[in-house]
Each structure stands twice: as structure tokens, then as C-alpha cells.
């Protein structure tokens, strides 16, 4: 008898990643991993970092082509079948994750199109608005007014109205293209769209990803009638049903079985990349926190009950474990780090050397790294703000972007927990020890880097394993699910002298942010020299 295999997929902004895990009792390992970069692998779509160029008349628009995701999924499955060397007859279950908030609009031809993986004529809208879109401020205001204000909307759906959320995007589409909306039979999230491709029929969604729409009642995990009415007419019939996260929603369709020789494995409901990463980094019991340094930077943790951020900048989603997750999202993540790297003609080694060459605290110099419109805090007019920072000083700007990002995570996540003592770090940026040292010092917490960077894909594979066990009637706890896969490395511990430096600098950063947002006076003059005896 062969070793059971479970496939997890993650369709992020920039790539499609797949991970296959083997589970044979206590013997567990990642057996295969592959990532397909959209720009490099599929240049014909003209994307940049996975995103189409915005129209000149509306630079706040961000969209991606759904046909690209279809082609990427097909290529990955071909690679899995021909290059993995795995005995795919042992593939038991598949699940996945995708960038949250993006939406795909389909007409009546979609049902037949899923079976043959031919959707060119089934799109009632050619592109898919994604999480980087900031063009729906008017729609956010209208939805908020109908529901009863930002606090009422946050209590109902887990978040106030955000430009990138699916509900405001649907309302904008309905207003701008009423004929296109009328022709739309189903509006999928990116996750439920890709799940539909696997089962050959319209797939449901689940509470983790549905919560990122401003449309789901976070307490009942059902569509909220008043939010639907505030968004677009006759909307509920156009949306997927909401099912529990561990639901088996179908099996790999005849298309995949016949074309690539895979078995009709179970397909488990897909979720958003953030709820999937919650599992992929091992946050399956309350009290743990993670920071993912990816395209966007996110700080998240598990909650036993819904809890609303008083500032209105953060979110509560459903969790695959059955509870809830808190999340704070910063749009200017890796793209901001890359912008600084490229602006000064550095490679990543040079970037790291610049960090090491500058003192913690950066002599009081501050950067608000809003290269693109920011989510936390809400900043619609992009532009870097510098305080006491010379734009010509490459090393100081390298340190400033990292310190600014870490201080923002600390300042805007205080509502989740009074104090964090341990942080799990994941994502591409978590491979850099110098960045993790700043994270540890700013948060005054031990930082544990994880040995699997693709946390959303790993989380999807673990969810597939969990759902398969549940479907067979086997009782299994989440700690048993992640055992053997989540192995935090030796922690990066905070330096006490640097903690003191950042305690002071966080106050200055908050003052700079308030000034930049028009909420406070100009901050006091910058600190001089190497403050508080900072350790380098």
C-alpha cells in the first residue's frame, strides 16, 4: 500500500505554488514543491507582478486576467504528472488558497466551460479586480451608509468597507456596467473559481474567504441580507453558497483524470491565502501570532470569538479551524522593499549589507513606505514620506523601509493582543536574518522563522489531509495535523538595548504617520547620533 499524498495549491498575486505532502503515521514530509511565476512563465498576458497595467484614466484600478490562472493551473498539473516522480495514484485529497478579495464574473456558459476547462466565452467581465485595487471609495461610502455606518458594518461583517473588498468591487461593476452585471450568473472569489476548475462545476466558498467581501455575517457565517441589498440587486443568487471549511465539495473532474492520469481525489473547499497561512504556520491554537513578509505584509493570529478593531483598519475572518482569525494587512510589503532595492541599484546581498551598516533606530530617520496606496493606515494617494531621512542616502533608506514596516505592524496590531511574546515569521522576507532581528527588536518578542516559506500552499495541503480524515470519520486534532510539518527554527531574540531604541522610535513613527495623514502636528526634530546606545 502506497503512502497517502495531499496536494495544496496557492494562487497568489504573482505566482501559483503547489506543495504535495506525504503522511504515513508519524512519518511526514513535503514530497514536492513547485512555483510558477506569472510574469516569467506566461508573458503573453502582459502582467507586471501578476497585475495588468491600470487604465491611464484610473490609476487606482488593479486587475488580473482569470485566463492566466486557468493556464497556470493546467501547467502545474502537467508538471505534477510528468516531473514530480510521485505515485499519484495515492493522491487522496486536494485543497487550495488564493489571494483574497479578488472576484471573477461568469455568465451562463460557465457550467459547461468548467467541465472542459474552456472559459473564454464564459466571462461576463474580462478581468478580475484584485486586492490591490483602490478605486471604490465612492462605493464603500454608499454601502457603509446603507448598513448604518462603519462600526455597524465592522460588527456585522468583521471589517469596515475597504476599497479592495469584493462587495464594493461588485457594486462598482454593477454601476459602471449594468449590462455586464445583468449577464453575470455567478460571481466567484478567486479561490472558489479555481476550486470550480478542479471539480468541473460551480464550487462553494467557505467562511475564511467569504469574510473578505463585506457581505458575510461574521457571527452566523451566512450572507448578510442588509449587506447584499447595499451592494447590488439580486446578488445572493449570483454568489457561491457558504460551506464549512473542512467540506469535501467534489472530486477532481474527468478532465484532470483523463488528461493527466490523476485519480478522482477529493477536493476540499478552497479558502483565502491568509486563512490558509494561519494553518500553514501552525497558528491552530490561540496565543500565537505570525507575520508574513510577502507581496503584502500581514500580521495575523487566531481568535476564539469575533473581535473588532476599534480603529477600523484591521479584519476578522473565519478560520479553517472553526474559530476566527484577526488580520492586519499592509499593502506595501515586498513590493516596497523591492522598490528601495531597485532605486539604489542594489541586489539582495547589497540590501542586507546596507542594513548591517546602519544603526538600529537609523538616527531617528523615518520612512512611511507608501509606494502604493496603503491599506493600513488607509492612504489613497501613494507617495513615500520621509522625516529626517536623506533620499540620497541608500543605506539609511534601506533601514528606514524595514524599520517603518516593522513599526507599522507593532502600532496597528495592538488591538489583537496586549503583548506578543513569540512571532512566527514566514514569506520571502523571513529568510533574511537581519530583517527578523529588527522584527524581534521592534516587537520585543522572540521571532521563529519557519522552514517552509510557502505557508498558504502548505496550509492548503494540511487542510486537505485534515478534511480527508474527518470525511473518513477519524477524529483528529489540529495539533496532530500540523505535527512534523511546522518546525520553527532557532528563534531570533530581541536585543534589550535595541528594544529601548525602538520603544522611543515607535512614538516618533506614530507622530510622523499622524502628521502625514493630517491628524497631528509635525513631529519633533529627529534624534541625533546613535540613540540609547543601540546595539548593531
mmCIF file of C-alpha atoms in Angstrom, residues 2 29 35-36 58 82 100 103 112 119-120 147 174 176 223 239 260 271 317 362 372 393 405 422 430 441 449 496:
data_model
loop_
_atom_site.group_PDB
_atom_site.id
_atom_site.type_symbol
_atom_site.label_atom_id
_atom_site.label_comp_id
_atom_site.label_asym_id
_atom_site.label_seq_id
_atom_site.Cartn_x
_atom_site.Cartn_y
_atom_site.Cartn_z
ATOM 1 C CA UNK A 2 1.411 3.383 -1.013
ATOM 2 C CA UNK A 29 7.395 15.233 4.683
ATOM 3 C CA UNK A 35 6.068 27.575 -8.131
ATOM 4 C CA UNK A 36 5.149 29.224 -11.447
ATOM 5 C CA UNK A 58 -7.972 55.347 -13.387
ATOM 6 C CA UNK A 82 5.226 14.348 -15.628
ATOM 7 C CA UNK A 100 -8.305 37.266 -1.007
ATOM 8 C CA UNK A 103 -13.626 38.355 -7.970
ATOM 9 C CA UNK A 112 -20.264 23.709 -19.298
ATOM 10 C CA UNK A 119 -13.917 29.592 -20.124
ATOM 11 C CA UNK A 120 -13.086 32.131 -22.831
ATOM 12 C CA UNK A 147 -25.705 49.388 6.605
ATOM 13 C CA UNK A 174 -22.971 46.892 -11.352
ATOM 14 C CA UNK A 176 -20.394 51.013 -14.375
ATOM 15 C CA UNK A 223 -24.654 36.002 3.721
ATOM 16 C CA UNK A 239 -22.847 34.195 -5.089
ATOM 17 C CA UNK A 260 -3.118 13.673 -16.564
ATOM 18 C CA UNK A 271 -10.017 29.423 1.239
ATOM 19 C CA UNK A 317 -12.121 36.402 9.042
ATOM 20 C CA UNK A 362 18.543 54.934 11.959
ATOM 21 C CA UNK A 372 1.460 52.278 -3.491
ATOM 22 C CA UNK A 393 21.432 58.003 1.428
ATOM 23 C CA UNK A 405 7.283 48.337 8.056
ATOM 24 C CA UNK A 422 6.502 34.905 20.207
ATOM 25 C CA UNK A 430 11.579 35.897 6.531
ATOM 26 C CA UNK A 441 13.608 44.245 18.478
ATOM 27 C CA UNK A 449 11.496 31.632 11.245
ATOM 28 C CA UNK A 496 17.383 44.765 25.058
#
